[in-house]
Coordinates of C-alpha atoms in Angstrom, one line a residue:
Chain A
M237 CA 104.1 112.8 97.4
S238 CA 101.7 116.0 96.9
D239 CA 98.1 115.0 95.9
T240 CA 98.0 116.3 92.6
A241 CA 101.3 115.4 91.5
E242 CA 101.7 112.3 89.2
S243 CA 104.5 110.0 89.9
P244 CA 107.4 111.4 88.3
T245 CA 108.6 108.8 86.4
E246 CA 105.5 108.7 84.5
T247 CA 105.6 109.3 81.0
Q248 CA 102.0 109.7 79.8
K249 CA 102.0 112.3 77.2
E250 CA 98.4 112.0 76.9
E251 CA 96.2 114.3 79.5
T252 CA 95.2 112.5 82.5
Q253 CA 92.1 111.2 82.7
P254 CA 89.5 110.2 85.4
P255 CA 89.9 106.1 84.8
S256 CA 87.5 105.0 81.9
D257 CA 84.4 103.5 82.6
D258 CA 83.6 99.7 81.9
S259 CA 81.1 100.3 79.1
T260 CA 83.8 100.8 76.7
T261 CA 83.5 101.3 73.0
N262 CA 83.4 98.9 70.4
D263 CA 86.5 101.0 69.3
E264 CA 88.3 100.6 72.2
K265 CA 87.6 96.9 72.6
K266 CA 88.8 96.2 68.7
K267 CA 92.2 97.8 70.1
K268 CA 92.2 95.8 72.6
K269 CA 92.5 92.6 70.9
L270 CA 94.8 94.1 68.7
M271 CA 97.2 95.0 71.3
S272 CA 99.2 91.7 72.9
K273 CA 99.6 91.9 76.8
H274 CA 102.8 93.5 76.7
T275 CA 102.2 96.7 74.4
K276 CA 98.6 97.2 76.8
T277 CA 99.4 100.6 77.8
R278 CA 96.0 100.1 80.3
I279 CA 95.2 97.5 82.3
D280 CA 91.7 96.7 84.0
V281 CA 91.6 96.8 87.4
L282 CA 88.6 95.6 90.0
L283 CA 88.4 97.5 92.9
K284 CA 86.6 95.3 95.9
A285 CA 85.6 97.3 99.2
V286 CA 86.3 95.8 103.0
G287 CA 84.6 96.0 105.8
D288 CA 82.2 98.9 105.6
T289 CA 83.9 100.6 103.7
P290 CA 82.0 102.7 100.5
I291 CA 81.3 100.0 97.6
M292 CA 82.1 101.8 93.9
K293 CA 79.6 102.3 92.1
T294 CA 81.6 101.3 89.3
K295 CA 83.9 98.6 90.1
K296 CA 85.9 97.5 86.6
W297 CA 87.9 100.8 85.4
A298 CA 90.9 100.8 82.5
V299 CA 93.7 102.1 84.2
D300 CA 97.0 103.7 82.7
R301 CA 100.4 100.9 83.2
G302 CA 102.0 103.9 84.7
R303 CA 99.5 105.0 86.9
T304 CA 100.7 105.0 90.6
V305 CA 98.9 103.1 93.6
Q306 CA 98.7 106.4 95.6
S307 CA 97.7 108.4 92.7
L308 CA 94.7 105.1 92.2
S309 CA 94.1 105.5 96.1
Q310 CA 93.4 109.5 95.6
F311 CA 91.0 108.6 92.4
I312 CA 88.7 105.9 94.9
S313 CA 89.0 108.9 97.7
R314 CA 87.4 111.6 95.3
F315 CA 84.6 109.2 93.9
L316 CA 83.7 108.1 97.3
K317 CA 83.6 112.0 98.5
L318 CA 86.1 110.8 101.4
D319 CA 87.1 113.6 104.0
A320 CA 90.7 115.0 102.9
N321 CA 92.0 113.4 106.6
E322 CA 90.8 110.0 105.7
Q323 CA 92.9 107.3 104.8
L324 CA 92.5 104.9 102.4
F325 CA 94.5 101.6 102.5
I326 CA 95.1 99.3 98.9
Y327 CA 95.6 96.2 99.5
V328 CA 96.7 93.6 97.1
N329 CA 96.3 89.8 97.0
Q330 CA 94.4 90.8 100.4
S331 CA 98.1 90.3 102.0
F332 CA 100.0 93.3 101.4
A333 CA 99.8 96.9 100.6
P334 CA 101.9 98.0 97.3
S335 CA 104.0 101.5 97.9
P336 CA 102.3 104.3 97.0
D337 CA 105.1 105.0 94.4
Q338 CA 104.7 101.4 92.7
E339 CA 103.0 101.0 89.1
V340 CA 99.7 99.5 89.0
G341 CA 101.1 97.9 85.6
V342 CA 103.7 96.3 87.5
L343 CA 101.6 95.2 89.9
F344 CA 99.4 93.5 87.0
D345 CA 102.1 92.0 85.4
C346 CA 102.8 90.2 88.9
F347 CA 99.0 89.6 90.8
G348 CA 97.1 89.6 87.7
S349 CA 94.8 86.9 87.1
D350 CA 91.6 86.0 84.7
G351 CA 92.9 89.4 83.0
K352 CA 92.9 91.7 85.3
L353 CA 94.3 93.1 89.4
V354 CA 91.7 93.1 92.0
L355 CA 92.8 95.4 94.3
H356 CA 90.7 95.9 97.6
Y357 CA 90.6 99.3 99.2
C358 CA 89.5 99.9 102.9
K359 CA 89.5 103.4 105.4
S360 CA 91.4 101.6 107.9
Q361 CA 94.0 98.8 107.9
A362 CA 93.3 95.2 107.0
W363 CA 96.1 93.3 106.2
G364 CA 98.4 95.0 108.2
Chain B
M186 CA 117.6 75.8 101.9
A187 CA 119.9 79.2 102.7
D188 CA 122.9 77.4 104.3
D189 CA 125.9 79.5 103.4
K190 CA 125.9 81.5 106.5
D191 CA 129.2 83.1 105.4
V192 CA 127.4 85.3 102.6
L193 CA 124.8 85.8 104.0
R194 CA 126.6 87.5 107.5
D195 CA 129.1 89.5 104.4
V196 CA 125.6 90.9 103.3
W197 CA 123.7 91.5 106.2
F198 CA 126.9 93.8 108.0
G199 CA 127.8 95.3 104.5
R200 CA 128.7 99.1 105.3
I201 CA 129.0 102.2 103.1
P202 CA 131.0 104.6 104.6
T203 CA 128.7 108.4 104.3
C204 CA 129.5 111.8 105.1
F205 CA 126.8 114.0 105.7
T206 CA 126.4 117.9 104.8
L207 CA 123.9 120.4 105.3
N208 CA 122.4 121.9 102.6
Q209 CA 123.9 125.3 102.2
D210 CA 120.8 127.1 102.2
E211 CA 119.9 126.2 105.4
V212 CA 119.4 128.9 108.1
T213 CA 121.6 128.0 110.4
E214 CA 123.1 129.8 113.9
R215 CA 127.3 128.9 113.2
E216 CA 129.1 126.8 111.1
A217 CA 127.7 123.1 110.5
E218 CA 130.3 120.8 110.5
A219 CA 130.4 117.2 108.4
Y220 CA 129.0 114.0 109.8
Y221 CA 130.4 111.1 109.7
L222 CA 128.3 107.6 109.8
L223 CA 129.0 103.9 108.0
L224 CA 125.9 103.5 106.6
P225 CA 124.3 99.5 106.6
R226 CA 123.7 98.6 102.6
V227 CA 120.3 96.7 104.1
S228 CA 118.6 99.2 106.0
Y229 CA 116.8 102.5 104.9
L230 CA 117.7 106.1 105.5
T231 CA 115.6 107.7 107.6
L232 CA 116.2 104.1 110.1
V233 CA 119.6 104.9 110.8
T234 CA 120.5 108.6 110.7
D235 CA 118.6 109.5 113.5
K236 CA 122.3 111.3 115.0
V237 CA 122.7 112.9 111.3
K238 CA 119.8 114.8 112.8
K239 CA 120.9 115.6 116.4
H240 CA 123.9 116.5 114.9
F241 CA 122.7 119.2 112.3
L242 CA 120.2 120.5 114.8
K243 CA 122.7 121.6 117.6
V244 CA 123.3 124.6 115.3
M245 CA 120.0 125.0 113.6
R246 CA 116.6 126.5 115.2
A247 CA 113.1 124.9 115.9
E248 CA 111.6 127.1 112.9
D249 CA 113.8 126.5 110.4
V250 CA 113.8 122.5 110.6
E251 CA 111.0 120.4 108.6
E252 CA 110.5 116.8 107.8
M253 CA 114.8 116.0 107.0
W254 CA 115.7 114.6 103.5
F255 CA 118.6 113.7 102.0
E256 CA 120.0 113.8 98.4
Y257 CA 123.3 112.6 96.2
E258 CA 124.5 115.2 93.6
G259 CA 120.6 116.5 93.2
T260 CA 118.8 113.6 93.3
P261 CA 116.3 113.4 96.3
L262 CA 117.7 110.0 97.7
K263 CA 114.3 107.6 98.1
W264 CA 114.1 106.6 101.6
H265 CA 112.1 103.6 100.8
Y266 CA 114.9 102.1 98.1
P267 CA 117.8 100.7 100.4
I268 CA 120.3 102.1 101.0
G269 CA 122.4 99.6 99.1
V270 CA 120.7 100.0 96.3
L271 CA 120.5 104.0 96.7
F272 CA 124.8 103.9 97.0
D273 CA 125.1 101.0 93.8
L274 CA 122.4 103.0 91.6
H275 CA 123.9 106.6 91.9
A276 CA 127.2 106.8 93.5
S277 CA 129.1 103.0 92.8
N278 CA 131.5 104.2 91.3
S279 CA 132.4 107.4 92.7
V280 CA 135.5 108.4 95.7
L281 CA 134.3 106.8 99.1
P282 CA 133.1 108.5 101.5
W283 CA 129.3 108.8 100.0
S284 CA 128.6 112.9 100.4
I285 CA 125.1 113.2 100.7
T286 CA 123.1 116.5 101.7
V287 CA 121.0 116.7 104.1
H288 CA 118.0 118.8 103.9
F289 CA 115.5 120.4 106.3
K290 CA 112.9 122.4 103.9
N291 CA 111.5 122.2 100.6
F292 CA 110.6 118.5 100.6
P293 CA 109.8 117.4 97.1
D294 CA 106.9 115.6 97.4
R295 CA 107.2 114.4 94.2
D296 CA 110.0 112.5 94.3
L297 CA 110.1 111.4 98.0
L298 CA 107.8 109.2 100.1
H299 CA 107.2 111.0 103.5
C300 CA 108.7 109.4 106.7
P301 CA 106.5 110.9 109.9
S302 CA 108.0 107.6 111.9
S303 CA 109.8 104.6 111.9
S304 CA 105.9 102.6 111.5
V305 CA 106.0 104.1 108.5
I306 CA 109.7 102.5 107.6
E307 CA 108.2 99.0 109.6
A308 CA 105.0 99.3 107.7
H309 CA 106.9 99.5 104.1
F310 CA 109.0 96.4 104.9
M311 CA 106.4 94.1 106.4
S312 CA 104.5 95.0 102.9
S313 CA 107.8 94.0 100.9
I314 CA 108.1 90.7 102.7
K315 CA 105.0 90.1 102.0
E316 CA 104.8 90.8 98.8
A317 CA 107.6 88.8 98.3
D318 CA 106.3 86.2 99.9
A319 CA 103.5 85.9 97.4
L320 CA 106.0 85.5 94.7
K321 CA 107.9 83.1 96.3
H322 CA 105.0 81.1 98.3
K323 CA 101.9 82.7 97.3
S324 CA 101.8 84.0 100.4
Q325 CA 101.6 80.7 102.8
V326 CA 104.7 81.0 104.5
V327 CA 104.1 84.4 105.6
N328 CA 100.7 84.0 106.4
D329 CA 101.3 81.1 108.7
M330 CA 103.9 82.7 111.1
Q331 CA 102.3 84.9 113.9
K332 CA 102.0 88.1 114.5
K333 CA 105.3 88.0 117.0
D334 CA 107.1 86.4 114.2
H335 CA 106.9 89.2 111.5
K336 CA 107.5 92.0 114.7
Q337 CA 111.0 89.8 115.2
L338 CA 112.3 90.3 111.7
W339 CA 111.5 93.6 112.1
M340 CA 112.9 94.5 115.0
G341 CA 115.9 92.2 114.1
L342 CA 116.6 95.0 110.7
Q343 CA 116.0 97.7 113.5
N344 CA 118.5 96.8 115.9
D345 CA 121.2 95.0 113.3
K346 CA 120.7 91.8 114.9
F347 CA 121.3 88.6 112.2
D348 CA 120.5 85.7 114.2
Q349 CA 117.7 87.2 115.5
F350 CA 116.3 88.5 112.0
W351 CA 117.6 84.9 110.4
A352 CA 116.2 82.7 113.0
M353 CA 112.4 84.0 111.6
N354 CA 113.8 84.7 107.6
R355 CA 115.1 80.8 106.9
K356 CA 111.4 79.7 107.2
L357 CA 110.9 82.5 104.0
M358 CA 113.9 80.7 102.2
E359 CA 112.5 77.4 102.5
Y360 CA 110.6 75.5 99.4
P361 CA 109.6 72.0 98.8
T362 CA 112.1 70.1 98.2
E363 CA 110.6 68.9 94.6
E364 CA 110.2 71.8 93.2
G365 CA 113.1 73.1 93.1
G366 CA 112.9 76.7 94.2
F367 CA 110.4 79.5 95.1
R368 CA 107.5 79.8 92.2
Y369 CA 108.5 82.7 91.4
I370 CA 111.5 85.0 91.9
P371 CA 111.2 88.6 94.0
F372 CA 113.7 91.0 92.2
R373 CA 113.8 94.9 90.7
I374 CA 116.2 96.1 87.8
Y375 CA 117.1 99.3 88.2
Q376 CA 118.6 101.2 85.8
A377 CA 121.1 103.9 86.4
M378 CA 120.4 106.1 83.6
T379 CA 118.3 109.3 83.3
G380 CA 114.9 109.4 81.6
N381 CA 113.9 105.6 82.1
D382 CA 109.8 105.3 81.2
R383 CA 109.9 103.6 84.7
P384 CA 111.6 103.3 88.3
F385 CA 112.4 99.9 88.2
I386 CA 111.8 96.2 86.0
Q387 CA 109.6 93.4 88.5
K388 CA 107.9 90.4 86.3
L389 CA 107.2 87.2 87.0
F390 CA 110.3 84.9 86.9
R391 CA 110.7 81.0 87.5
P392 CA 113.7 79.9 89.0
V393 CA 113.9 76.2 87.1
S394 CA 112.6 75.7 83.8
P395 CA 109.8 73.4 82.7
E396 CA 112.8 71.2 82.1
G397 CA 114.3 71.2 85.6
N398 CA 117.3 73.2 84.7
A399 CA 118.4 76.3 87.4
Y400 CA 118.0 79.9 85.3
T401 CA 121.0 82.0 85.6
L402 CA 121.1 86.0 86.5
G403 CA 122.5 85.6 82.8
D404 CA 119.1 84.1 81.9
L405 CA 117.1 86.9 84.1
L406 CA 118.5 89.5 82.2
K407 CA 118.6 87.9 79.0
E408 CA 114.8 88.5 79.3
M409 CA 114.0 90.9 81.2
Y410 CA 116.8 93.4 80.2
P411 CA 118.8 92.0 77.2
A412 CA 120.7 95.5 76.8
A413 CA 122.8 94.5 80.1
I414 CA 124.6 91.5 78.2
T415 CA 128.0 92.5 76.7
N416 CA 127.5 89.8 73.3
D417 CA 131.1 88.5 72.5
G418 CA 133.5 90.8 70.9
E419 CA 131.8 93.5 72.3
Q420 CA 132.8 96.5 74.6
K421 CA 131.2 96.2 78.0
R422 CA 128.5 99.3 78.7
Y423 CA 127.0 98.1 81.9
Q424 CA 128.4 96.6 85.2
V425 CA 125.0 94.4 87.2
V426 CA 125.7 95.1 90.7
I427 CA 124.5 93.5 93.4
H428 CA 125.3 94.6 97.0
G429 CA 128.2 96.1 95.1
I430 CA 129.7 93.4 93.4
E431 CA 128.9 91.8 89.8
P432 CA 127.9 88.5 90.6
L433 CA 129.0 85.8 87.6
L434 CA 126.0 86.0 84.9
E435 CA 126.2 82.1 85.7
T436 CA 125.0 82.2 89.0
P437 CA 121.8 80.2 89.7
L438 CA 119.1 82.6 90.6
Q439 CA 117.7 80.5 93.5
W440 CA 120.7 80.8 95.0
L441 CA 121.1 84.2 94.3
S442 CA 117.8 84.9 95.9
E443 CA 118.0 83.1 99.0
H444 CA 121.5 84.7 99.3
L445 CA 122.2 87.8 97.7
S446 CA 118.3 89.4 98.8
H447 CA 117.9 92.1 100.8
P448 CA 115.9 92.1 104.4
D449 CA 113.1 92.3 102.6
N450 CA 113.1 89.4 100.6
F451 CA 113.7 91.2 97.5
L452 CA 117.0 90.9 95.3
H453 CA 117.5 94.1 93.9
I454 CA 119.7 94.0 91.0
C455 CA 121.6 97.5 90.1
V456 CA 122.7 98.0 86.2
V457 CA 125.2 100.8 85.8
P458 CA 127.6 102.2 83.0
T459 CA 130.5 101.0 83.1
P460 CA 133.1 103.1 84.7
S461 CA 135.4 104.9 81.6
D462 CA 138.6 105.0 83.4

C-alpha cells in the first residue's frame, strides 16, 4: 500500500486528521460517555517504545476505528522523524505483528484492555 | 481435540482448478498462452505461483516486468488472504476453472500489500497463527513452542506436508478439558457484497456458554451477522461458506475451529448471496 493512501475500505467521511492529543476537551469527554462501546468511532491507543526506539512524547492517542495499522505506523514514523528507509514494526500483546491493512478498531475489540489498545513499536523485529 | 483426521485431510488437500491469463495490456514478444494450475485452498497466491510467473516471463522482456499481481473480474486479489477464501468470496458460484488475470505492471498500492519475497508470506502466516493463539490460549501454547517448531508449521504449509504441519498444529488445537474449548474462537466473517464498511468481522466470541453449552455456527452468526441467517418462511438470501461448503448452522463452533480452520488457525467464513438460477 502506498504511503499516502488510506485503507480502501475506510469510509470515514471526515477529513483525515492526525490522532488527537490526550488533552481531550470537556465536550469530547461528554461525547465519549454518551457513546457506547459499539458506536464509539474512536478508540484509545497507548503507544509503547521497544528497545532503543525513540519514545513518543505523547503516548496516548484517540484513533478512528477504521484507521489501519499501516496508517498508524506511518504517523508514528513521521512523528519520530524517522528516515524514509527506516522500518517500523508494530506489535499487539507483545506477541504478534498485525497485518498492515488491519483496522485498529478490530484489534481494540479483540485485544484491548482497560479501555485501550496497547501497541508496541520498534525499529527492528522484536517478537518475530 | 482434533481427531477427525479425514476432515483435516480433506480441508488440507482442497484444490481449486484455475486458469491464469495474461492481462491484454501487458507488452509481450509473442502470444501468451493461458496457464492451468490446481491451487491449494489453504495456501497463498504468491506462495504457489512461481510456475505461473516463469510461464509468462518466457514471452516478456525483463524491462516490462514488475511485481506480479492477480485480479479477478476487475478485483485485485489480496495475496495475504488464503486462496480458498478469495475463491469462495469472489467466484464461488461461477463456472470452473477459476479465471484469474495476471498483471506485471501498475501494481494497485491502494488495494494490495507488496510481496517481495517468501519471507514476507512466512511472517504474515506466523503472525496469523500467533494472533489466533492469543485468542485461543492467551499465546501460551505458541510461546511455549521453540523457533524450530514455528519453522515446522511454515515448512509444512510451504511444502504441502500435512503430517509435518499437523504434528505441531495439533498442540494449537488442544485445550484444558475442564474448559470445554478455547478461550475465544479465532474467526473472520467476510461479506461478498460491495460497499462494505469493513473488510471482515472479527470479535471476541467464546465457544461455550457460561452454563457450559456449546455454541454453534448459527449462534456466532446471530451475534455477529444476523442478516446471514434465513428466518422461517423467508427465502434463503445468503450462503454461509467455509472451504467451499455450507456447514449446518447447528455445527458446534469449537468443532469447526478445530477441524475447519485454515493452517493460520483462523476460521474464515464467507457470506455470499445465494445464486439466482
